[in-house]
Coordinates of C-alpha atoms in Angstrom, one line a residue:
X37 CA 105.1 98.6 84.9
X38 CA 108.5 99.7 86.2
X39 CA 109.5 103.0 84.6
X40 CA 112.7 103.8 86.5
X41 CA 114.9 102.6 89.3
X42 CA 117.6 104.7 91.1
X43 CA 120.1 102.9 93.4
X44 CA 122.6 104.8 95.6
X45 CA 125.4 103.2 97.7
X46 CA 124.1 99.5 97.5
X47 CA 126.7 96.8 97.5
X48 CA 129.1 97.7 94.7
X49 CA 126.8 100.1 93.1
X50 CA 127.6 103.9 93.9
X51 CA 124.9 105.4 91.8
X52 CA 122.8 104.0 89.1
X53 CA 119.7 105.4 87.4
X54 CA 117.9 103.1 84.8
X55 CA 114.8 103.7 82.7
X56 CA 112.9 100.6 81.6
X57 CA 110.7 100.3 78.5
X58 CA 107.8 98.1 77.6
X59 CA 108.4 94.7 76.0
X60 CA 111.4 92.4 76.7
X61 CA 114.5 93.9 78.3
X62 CA 117.4 91.7 78.6
X63 CA 120.4 92.3 81.1
X64 CA 123.7 90.9 80.1
X65 CA 127.3 91.0 81.2
X66 CA 130.1 89.0 82.5
X67 CA 129.6 86.6 85.4
X68 CA 130.0 88.5 88.7
X69 CA 129.5 91.9 87.1
X70 CA 126.5 92.6 89.4
X71 CA 123.4 91.7 87.5
X72 CA 121.8 89.9 90.4
X73 CA 122.6 92.9 92.7
X74 CA 120.1 94.9 90.6
X75 CA 117.5 92.2 91.4
X76 CA 118.5 92.4 95.1
X77 CA 117.9 96.2 95.0
X78 CA 114.6 95.8 93.3
X79 CA 113.5 93.1 95.8
X80 CA 114.4 95.6 98.6
X81 CA 112.3 98.2 96.9
X82 CA 109.4 95.8 96.8
X83 CA 109.5 94.8 100.5
X84 CA 112.3 92.3 101.0
X85 CA 114.0 92.2 104.4
X86 CA 116.9 94.7 104.7
X87 CA 120.4 93.4 104.9
X88 CA 122.9 95.9 106.4
X89 CA 125.8 93.9 104.7
X90 CA 124.7 95.5 101.4
X91 CA 125.5 99.1 102.7
X92 CA 129.0 99.8 101.6
X93 CA 131.7 100.7 104.1
X94 CA 132.2 104.1 102.5
X95 CA 128.4 105.0 103.0
X96 CA 126.1 105.6 105.9
X97 CA 123.1 104.2 104.2
X98 CA 121.6 102.6 101.0
X99 CA 118.9 104.1 99.2
X100 CA 116.6 102.8 96.4
X101 CA 113.9 104.6 94.4
X102 CA 111.4 102.7 92.2
X103 CA 109.0 104.6 89.9
X104 CA 106.0 102.6 88.6
X105 CA 103.1 103.3 86.3
X106 CA 100.0 101.7 87.8
X107 CA 97.5 102.8 85.2
X108 CA 97.0 99.3 83.9
X109 CA 97.3 97.7 87.2
X110 CA 93.9 97.5 88.9
X111 CA 95.0 95.4 91.9
X112 CA 97.8 97.7 92.8
X113 CA 95.6 100.8 92.3
X114 CA 92.8 99.4 94.5
X115 CA 95.4 98.5 97.2
X116 CA 96.8 102.1 97.1
X117 CA 93.4 103.5 97.3
X118 CA 92.3 101.4 100.3
X119 CA 95.6 102.4 102.1
X120 CA 95.1 106.1 101.2
X121 CA 98.4 106.0 99.3
X122 CA 97.2 106.6 95.8
X123 CA 98.6 109.4 93.6
X124 CA 97.0 109.4 90.2
X125 CA 98.7 106.8 87.8
X126 CA 102.1 107.1 89.3
X127 CA 103.6 105.2 92.3
X128 CA 107.0 106.2 93.9
X129 CA 108.6 103.8 96.2
X130 CA 111.5 104.8 98.4
X131 CA 113.5 102.4 100.5
X132 CA 116.4 103.4 103.0
X133 CA 118.6 101.1 104.9
X134 CA 120.8 102.7 107.5
X135 CA 124.1 101.1 108.4
X136 CA 122.8 100.9 112.0
X137 CA 120.2 98.5 110.7
X138 CA 117.3 100.8 110.6
X139 CA 115.1 100.5 107.6
X140 CA 112.6 103.0 106.4
X141 CA 110.1 102.9 103.5
X142 CA 107.8 105.4 101.8
X143 CA 105.1 105.1 99.1
X144 CA 104.3 108.3 97.3
X145 CA 106.0 110.2 99.9
X146 CA 104.1 108.7 102.9
X147 CA 105.9 106.5 105.4
X148 CA 104.8 102.8 105.3
X149 CA 105.8 99.5 107.0
X150 CA 107.9 96.8 105.4
X151 CA 104.7 94.7 105.3
X152 CA 102.8 97.4 103.5
X153 CA 105.7 97.5 100.9
X154 CA 105.6 93.8 100.5
X155 CA 101.8 93.8 100.0
X156 CA 102.2 96.4 97.2
X157 CA 105.2 94.7 95.6
X158 CA 103.3 91.4 95.2
X159 CA 100.8 93.4 93.1
X160 CA 103.4 95.2 90.9
X161 CA 106.0 92.6 89.9
X162 CA 106.6 88.7 89.8
X163 CA 110.1 87.6 90.1
X164 CA 111.1 84.2 89.0
X165 CA 114.3 82.7 90.1
X166 CA 116.3 82.0 93.3
X167 CA 115.2 85.1 95.0
X168 CA 112.7 86.2 97.9
X169 CA 109.9 86.8 95.4
X170 CA 109.4 83.2 94.4
X171 CA 105.6 83.7 94.7
X172 CA 104.9 80.5 92.7
X173 CA 105.9 78.6 95.7
X174 CA 102.9 79.8 97.7
X175 CA 99.7 77.9 97.5
X176 CA 97.6 81.0 97.5
X177 CA 99.4 82.2 94.4
X178 CA 99.0 78.8 92.7
X179 CA 95.2 78.9 93.5
X180 CA 95.0 82.5 92.1
X181 CA 97.1 81.5 89.0
X182 CA 94.5 78.7 88.4
X183 CA 91.5 80.9 89.0
X184 CA 93.0 83.5 86.6
X185 CA 93.4 81.0 83.9
X186 CA 89.9 79.5 84.5
X187 CA 88.3 83.0 84.1
X188 CA 85.3 82.3 86.4
X189 CA 84.8 85.5 88.4
X190 CA 81.1 84.9 88.7
X191 CA 81.8 81.7 90.7
X192 CA 84.5 83.4 92.8
X193 CA 82.2 86.3 93.6
X194 CA 79.2 84.0 94.4
X195 CA 81.3 81.9 96.9
X196 CA 82.9 85.1 98.4
X197 CA 79.5 86.7 99.0
X198 CA 77.9 83.6 100.5
X199 CA 80.8 83.1 102.8
X200 CA 80.6 86.7 104.0
X201 CA 76.9 86.3 104.7
X202 CA 77.4 82.9 106.4
X203 CA 80.1 84.4 108.6
X204 CA 78.0 87.3 109.8
X205 CA 75.0 85.1 110.7
X206 CA 77.5 82.6 112.4
X207 CA 79.0 85.6 114.4
X208 CA 75.5 86.6 115.6
X209 CA 74.6 83.1 116.6
X210 CA 77.8 82.7 118.7
X211 CA 77.1 86.1 120.3
X212 CA 73.5 85.1 121.2
X213 CA 74.2 81.6 122.4
X214 CA 77.7 81.5 123.7
X215 CA 76.9 78.9 126.3
X216 CA 73.5 78.8 128.2
X217 CA 75.3 79.5 131.6
X218 CA 77.2 82.5 130.1
X219 CA 74.1 83.7 128.4
X220 CA 71.8 83.6 131.6
X221 CA 74.7 85.2 133.7
X222 CA 74.9 88.1 131.2
X223 CA 71.1 88.6 131.4
X224 CA 71.1 88.7 135.2
X225 CA 74.0 91.1 135.2
X226 CA 72.2 93.4 132.7
X227 CA 69.0 93.3 134.8
X228 CA 70.9 94.2 138.0
X229 CA 72.7 97.1 136.3
X230 CA 69.6 98.4 134.7
X231 CA 67.7 98.3 138.0
X232 CA 70.4 100.4 139.6
X233 CA 70.6 102.8 136.8
X234 CA 66.8 103.1 136.4
X235 CA 66.5 103.9 140.2
X236 CA 69.2 106.7 139.7
X237 CA 67.3 107.7 136.5
X238 CA 70.1 109.9 134.9
X239 CA 69.1 112.1 132.1
X240 CA 71.2 113.5 129.2
X241 CA 71.3 117.1 130.4
X242 CA 71.2 116.5 134.2
X243 CA 74.8 116.2 135.0
X244 CA 75.8 119.5 133.2
X245 CA 72.9 121.3 134.9
X246 CA 73.9 119.9 138.3
X247 CA 77.5 121.0 137.8
X248 CA 76.4 124.4 137.0
X249 CA 74.0 124.7 140.0
X250 CA 76.7 123.3 142.3
X251 CA 79.2 125.9 141.2
X252 CA 76.6 128.7 141.8
X253 CA 75.4 127.5 145.2
X254 CA 79.0 126.8 146.4
X255 CA 79.9 130.4 145.5
X256 CA 76.9 132.1 146.9
X257 CA 78.6 133.7 149.8
X258 CA 81.4 135.0 147.8
X259 CA 79.1 136.4 145.1
X260 CA 76.9 138.2 147.7
X261 CA 80.0 139.7 149.3
X262 CA 81.3 140.9 145.9
X263 CA 78.0 142.5 145.2
X264 CA 78.0 144.5 148.4
X265 CA 81.6 145.7 147.8
X266 CA 80.7 146.7 144.3
X267 CA 77.6 148.7 145.5
X268 CA 79.8 150.3 148.2
X269 CA 82.3 151.3 145.6
X270 CA 79.8 152.5 143.0
X271 CA 77.0 154.2 144.9
X272 CA 76.7 153.6 148.7
X273 CA 80.0 154.7 150.0
X274 CA 80.9 158.2 151.1
X275 CA 83.3 158.4 148.2
X276 CA 81.6 156.5 145.4
X277 CA 82.1 156.3 141.7
X278 CA 78.8 158.0 141.2
X279 CA 79.5 160.9 143.5
X280 CA 82.9 161.4 141.9
X281 CA 81.4 161.5 138.5
X282 CA 78.7 163.9 139.5
X283 CA 81.3 166.2 141.2
X284 CA 83.4 166.2 138.1
X285 CA 80.3 167.0 136.0
X286 CA 79.4 170.0 138.3
X287 CA 83.0 171.3 138.2
X288 CA 82.8 171.4 134.3
X289 CA 79.3 173.0 134.1
X290 CA 80.4 176.7 134.4
X291 CA 82.9 176.3 131.6
X292 CA 80.8 174.7 128.9
X293 CA 80.4 177.9 127.0
X294 CA 84.2 178.5 126.7
X295 CA 85.0 175.5 124.5
X296 CA 82.6 173.3 122.5
X297 CA 84.7 170.1 123.4
X298 CA 83.8 170.7 127.0
X299 CA 80.1 170.0 126.1
X300 CA 81.0 166.7 124.6
X301 CA 83.0 165.7 127.7
X302 CA 80.1 166.8 130.0
X303 CA 77.8 164.6 128.1
X304 CA 79.9 161.6 128.4
X305 CA 80.0 162.0 132.2
X306 CA 76.3 162.4 132.4
X307 CA 75.9 159.1 130.3
X308 CA 78.3 157.5 132.8
X309 CA 76.2 158.4 135.7
X310 CA 73.1 156.8 134.1
X311 CA 75.1 153.7 133.4
X312 CA 76.5 153.4 137.0
X313 CA 72.8 154.0 138.2
X314 CA 71.5 151.1 136.0
X315 CA 74.4 148.7 137.1
X316 CA 73.7 149.4 140.8
X317 CA 69.9 148.7 140.3
X318 CA 70.8 145.5 138.6
X319 CA 73.3 144.5 141.4
X320 CA 70.8 145.2 144.1
X321 CA 68.1 143.1 142.3
X322 CA 70.5 140.2 141.8
X323 CA 71.7 140.4 145.5
X324 CA 68.2 140.5 146.8
X325 CA 67.3 137.2 145.0
X326 CA 70.6 135.6 145.9
X327 CA 70.2 133.3 148.9
X328 CA 72.5 131.0 150.9
X329 CA 70.9 127.5 150.5
X330 CA 73.2 124.9 152.3
X331 CA 70.6 122.2 152.2
X332 CA 70.1 122.5 148.4
X333 CA 74.0 122.6 148.0
X334 CA 74.2 119.3 149.9
X335 CA 71.5 117.7 147.9
X336 CA 73.2 118.7 144.6
X337 CA 76.6 117.4 145.7
X338 CA 75.1 114.1 146.9
X339 CA 73.5 113.7 143.5
X340 CA 76.7 114.5 141.7
X341 CA 78.6 111.9 143.9
X342 CA 76.0 109.3 143.1
X343 CA 76.4 110.0 139.3
X344 CA 80.2 109.9 139.5
X345 CA 80.1 106.5 141.4
X346 CA 77.7 105.0 138.9
X347 CA 79.9 106.2 136.0
X348 CA 83.1 104.9 137.6
X349 CA 81.4 101.5 138.2
X350 CA 80.5 101.3 134.4
X351 CA 83.8 102.9 133.3
X352 CA 82.4 105.7 131.5
X353 CA 81.9 109.5 131.8
X354 CA 79.0 110.7 134.0
X355 CA 77.5 112.7 131.0
X356 CA 77.2 109.3 129.1
X357 CA 75.1 107.5 131.6
X358 CA 71.7 108.0 129.9
X359 CA 73.1 106.7 126.6
X360 CA 74.8 103.8 128.4
X361 CA 71.5 102.9 130.1
X362 CA 69.8 102.6 126.7
X363 CA 72.6 100.6 125.3
X364 CA 72.3 98.0 128.1
X365 CA 68.6 98.0 127.7
X366 CA 68.8 97.2 124.0
X367 CA 71.3 94.3 124.7
X368 CA 69.0 92.9 127.4
X369 CA 66.1 93.1 125.1
X370 CA 68.2 91.3 122.4
X371 CA 69.3 88.6 124.8
X372 CA 65.9 88.0 126.3
X373 CA 64.5 87.4 122.8
X374 CA 67.5 85.3 121.7
X375 CA 65.7 82.1 121.6
X376 CA 63.3 83.4 118.9
X377 CA 66.2 85.1 117.2
X378 CA 68.4 82.0 117.2
X379 CA 65.7 79.9 115.5
X380 CA 65.6 82.4 112.8
X381 CA 69.4 82.7 112.5
X382 CA 69.9 79.0 112.6
X383 CA 67.5 78.5 109.7
X384 CA 69.2 81.3 107.7
X385 CA 72.6 79.7 108.5
X386 CA 71.6 76.3 107.2
X387 CA 70.2 77.9 104.0
X388 CA 73.4 79.9 103.4
X389 CA 75.5 76.9 104.1
X390 CA 73.5 74.8 101.6
X391 CA 73.9 77.6 99.0
X392 CA 77.6 77.9 99.7
X393 CA 78.3 74.2 99.3
X394 CA 76.5 74.3 95.8
X395 CA 78.4 77.3 94.8
X396 CA 81.7 75.8 96.0
X397 CA 80.9 72.6 94.0
X398 CA 80.5 74.7 90.8
X399 CA 83.7 76.5 91.5
X400 CA 85.6 73.2 92.1
X401 CA 84.3 71.7 88.8
X402 CA 85.4 74.8 86.9
X403 CA 88.9 74.6 88.6
X404 CA 89.1 70.8 87.8
X405 CA 88.6 71.5 84.1
X406 CA 91.0 74.5 84.0
X407 CA 93.6 72.5 85.9
X408 CA 93.6 69.8 83.4
X409 CA 93.9 72.3 80.4
X410 CA 96.5 74.3 82.1
X411 CA 98.7 71.3 83.2
X412 CA 98.6 70.0 79.6
X413 CA 99.6 73.4 78.2
X414 CA 102.4 73.9 80.6
X415 CA 103.7 70.4 80.0
X416 CA 103.9 71.1 76.3
X417 CA 105.9 74.3 77.0
X418 CA 108.3 72.7 79.3
X419 CA 109.0 70.1 76.7
X420 CA 110.0 72.9 74.3
X421 CA 112.1 74.5 77.2
X422 CA 114.4 71.5 77.4
X423 CA 112.5 69.7 80.2
X424 CA 111.4 66.6 78.1
X425 CA 109.1 64.3 80.3
X426 CA 108.3 67.1 82.8
X427 CA 104.7 67.4 83.8
X428 CA 102.8 69.8 85.8
X429 CA 99.9 68.2 87.8
X430 CA 97.5 70.8 89.3
X431 CA 95.8 69.1 92.2
X432 CA 92.4 70.3 93.2
X433 CA 91.3 68.7 96.5
X434 CA 87.7 69.6 97.4
X435 CA 86.7 69.5 101.1
X436 CA 83.1 70.4 101.2
X437 CA 82.9 69.3 104.9
X438 CA 85.4 72.0 105.9
X439 CA 84.3 75.3 107.3
X440 CA 83.4 77.8 104.5
X441 CA 86.2 80.1 103.2
X442 CA 86.1 83.1 100.9
X443 CA 88.0 81.1 98.3
X444 CA 85.8 78.1 98.1
X445 CA 86.3 74.4 99.5
X446 CA 89.4 73.5 97.4
X447 CA 93.0 73.1 98.3
X448 CA 95.0 73.9 95.0
X449 CA 98.5 72.5 94.8
X450 CA 101.0 72.4 92.1
X451 CA 102.8 69.1 91.8
X452 CA 105.7 68.6 89.3
X453 CA 107.3 65.5 87.7
X454 CA 110.5 66.6 86.2
X455 CA 111.3 63.1 84.7
X456 CA 108.9 60.5 83.4
X457 CA 110.0 57.9 85.8
X458 CA 109.6 60.2 88.9
X459 CA 106.7 60.5 91.3
X460 CA 105.0 63.8 91.3
X461 CA 105.8 66.0 94.3
X462 CA 104.9 69.6 95.5
X463 CA 106.6 72.2 93.3
X464 CA 108.6 73.7 96.2
X465 CA 110.1 70.3 97.2
X466 CA 111.4 69.1 93.9
X467 CA 112.2 72.0 91.4
X468 CA 115.7 73.3 91.4
X469 CA 116.4 77.0 90.8
X470 CA 116.8 76.7 87.1
X471 CA 113.8 74.4 86.7
X472 CA 111.7 76.6 88.9
X473 CA 112.5 79.6 86.5
X474 CA 111.6 77.6 83.4
X475 CA 108.3 76.3 85.1
X476 CA 107.5 79.9 86.0
X477 CA 108.1 81.0 82.4
X478 CA 106.0 78.2 81.1
X479 CA 103.1 79.2 83.5
X480 CA 103.4 82.8 82.5
X481 CA 103.3 82.1 78.9
X482 CA 100.3 79.7 79.4
X483 CA 98.3 82.2 81.3
X484 CA 99.6 85.4 79.6
X485 CA 96.1 86.5 78.5
X486 CA 94.8 86.3 82.1
X487 CA 97.7 87.0 84.3
X488 CA 97.4 90.0 86.8
X489 CA 100.9 91.2 87.2
X490 CA 102.1 93.9 84.8
X491 CA 105.8 93.3 85.1
X492 CA 107.7 90.0 85.2
X493 CA 111.4 89.3 86.0
X494 CA 113.3 86.1 85.0
X495 CA 116.6 85.1 86.6
X496 CA 118.4 81.9 85.5
X497 CA 115.6 81.2 83.0
X498 CA 118.4 79.8 80.8
X499 CA 120.2 77.8 83.5
X500 CA 121.4 74.5 82.2
X501 CA 120.2 75.0 78.7
X502 CA 121.7 76.1 75.4
X503 CA 121.3 75.8 71.6
X504 CA 117.9 75.5 70.2
X505 CA 116.2 75.2 73.6
X506 CA 117.8 78.6 74.5
X507 CA 116.3 80.1 71.4
X508 CA 112.9 78.8 72.4
X509 CA 113.2 80.3 75.7
X510 CA 114.1 83.7 74.2
X511 CA 111.1 83.4 71.8
X512 CA 108.7 82.6 74.6
X513 CA 110.0 85.5 76.6
X514 CA 109.4 87.8 73.7
X515 CA 105.8 86.4 73.2
X516 CA 105.3 87.0 76.8
X517 CA 106.4 90.6 76.4
X518 CA 103.3 91.2 74.1
X519 CA 101.2 91.1 77.3
X520 CA 103.7 92.1 80.1
X521 CA 106.8 94.1 80.7
X522 CA 109.4 91.4 80.9
X523 CA 113.0 91.8 82.2
X524 CA 115.4 88.9 81.9
X525 CA 118.9 88.3 83.1
X526 CA 120.7 86.0 80.8
X527 CA 124.0 84.6 79.8
X528 CA 122.9 83.1 76.5
X529 CA 123.2 85.0 73.2
X530 CA 120.1 83.1 71.8
X531 CA 118.0 84.7 74.6
X532 CA 119.7 88.1 74.6
X533 CA 119.1 88.5 70.8
X534 CA 115.2 88.2 71.4
X535 CA 115.3 91.3 73.6
X536 CA 113.6 94.5 72.4
X537 CA 115.9 96.5 74.7
X538 CA 119.4 95.5 76.1
X539 CA 121.2 96.6 79.2
X540 CA 124.9 95.8 79.8
X541 CA 126.2 95.4 83.3
X542 CA 130.0 95.9 83.8
X543 CA 132.3 96.1 86.7
X544 CA 135.2 98.7 86.8
X545 CA 137.9 99.9 89.2
X546 CA 137.6 103.5 90.5
X547 CA 140.7 105.7 91.0
X548 CA 140.7 104.6 94.6
X549 CA 140.8 100.9 93.7
X550 CA 137.3 100.2 94.6
X551 CA 135.2 97.9 92.4
X552 CA 131.8 99.4 91.2
X553 CA 129.1 98.2 88.8
X554 CA 127.8 100.3 85.9
X555 CA 124.9 99.6 83.7
X556 CA 124.3 101.1 80.2
X557 CA 121.6 100.8 77.6
X558 CA 123.0 99.5 74.3
X559 CA 122.5 101.0 70.9
X560 CA 121.9 98.7 67.9
X561 CA 125.5 98.6 67.1
X562 CA 126.6 98.1 70.7
X563 CA 124.1 95.1 70.8
X564 CA 125.9 93.5 68.0
X565 CA 129.3 93.8 69.9
X566 CA 127.7 92.5 73.1
X567 CA 126.0 89.5 71.4
X568 CA 129.3 88.8 69.6
X569 CA 131.1 88.8 73.0
X570 CA 128.5 86.4 74.4
X571 CA 129.0 84.1 71.3
X572 CA 132.8 84.3 71.0
X573 CA 134.3 85.5 74.3
X574 CA 137.2 88.0 74.2
X575 CA 138.4 87.1 70.6
X576 CA 135.7 88.6 68.5
X577 CA 136.1 88.0 64.8
X578 CA 134.2 89.4 61.9
X579 CA 132.5 86.0 61.5
X580 CA 131.3 86.4 65.1
X581 CA 130.0 89.9 64.5
X582 CA 128.2 88.6 61.4
X583 CA 126.7 85.8 63.3
X584 CA 125.5 88.3 66.0
X585 CA 123.9 90.6 63.3
X586 CA 122.1 87.5 61.9
X587 CA 120.7 86.5 65.2
X588 CA 119.4 90.0 65.9
X589 CA 118.0 90.3 62.4
X590 CA 116.2 87.0 62.8
X591 CA 114.8 88.0 66.1
X592 CA 113.6 91.3 64.9

């Protein structure tokens, strides 16, 4: 559910921070006070496209924060987890729109795309009215609404599993067959490539060993010269390190009994002589075994060139040639045995397709039954909502010959007949804004026990109605709030009185003459005044106040 929204520098809102409660919250206020601006800001927070015209001239950017509790929203929690955006039970959404047109979004402090924001928004709130989140228009939402009401997860799971298995088998069949000419061409190419690689016979460690040997052989002359220079400096030269250390030791010898520290120094020099002698012996042994071998160097470099050329041909690194060879060998073996594998796969494909068709028929039958029940229930509610003669026809069109899909073989479509003498037509083609809101309300009430969205917003649910019908709308909204957080923008006191919480939207002039919108949560006494204003306009009498009290008491 929505816990809080903060809006800064958006249209005629300077700053606004609102906390939302569970149950039914009604937003009231004079026409043009800015109630719809709140929905625009919330829509932006939930992934609507940015509109730079909403950034005031006095600001550089608009910023909206939405704080949601997703503890009871499994679909939103699962999506956040899949996207690595989860943060316990809280979800903080931040959206910024720059005057330059740049839009940025964050979920729980991590930057996201607008598409990701839209995906999450569709799992957090449903907005009914003339706004971007008219999800009811989408056929996939219509199908999911029907499936949710039907409560047949076992049918959906079976169909989805069979589709997934059929798709995997089908993909392997296409990979193995792919046209006989292409298939044979690929086999011929693999045979040629493997013949060339097997003749070269690269091993996993060979390239690294060859590189090391090449560096050693190429540097043999330089290494031998360095050894000779070192021996000359350490031992063989007339003035060598060994002779200098020995001379120093001899010079100190007569003075050893004068100071005890001289003995320690003399011992260090003696140790140095020993280490120099050992180093020189090791150098001589190394130099004696070091040979110049131009022929071996040429052979190593030729082999390295061969391996580099092969790797370049296959667009891999030379050290990966052995692994690549085995990968090609596996592919060739698979393709050469494709005929046998294809027979097995085609039999499996046919069996899976038959199982899928049977499961899809069961799912379709369950949908047909649920569609009739839900259509009747919604039709009854629409009559109570002032749409006498309106009828919702939920069309379930099976197409068992179509390719399998994870959702079954049905096309689900909501058709509406708003008048008894009217032909049914798809919902998005015939319903007006006010009618769509009431249809959405009726659907939400009818499916309240199974609906997935935790929060619902209704704008213009009371459009074109009044009197007793308005009170029915209010009561149905209040009933719906037993299962969901419901926020409703209304102009009717009969609807507002049913609210468990009430927010009043007002416009005012700042000292600079700028028009801004404020929103305040109303106390019990303030609610009486606001309901009275909605009943009687500016001239509020004691009779009007008593009427407002009576409406609130009856609703409570």
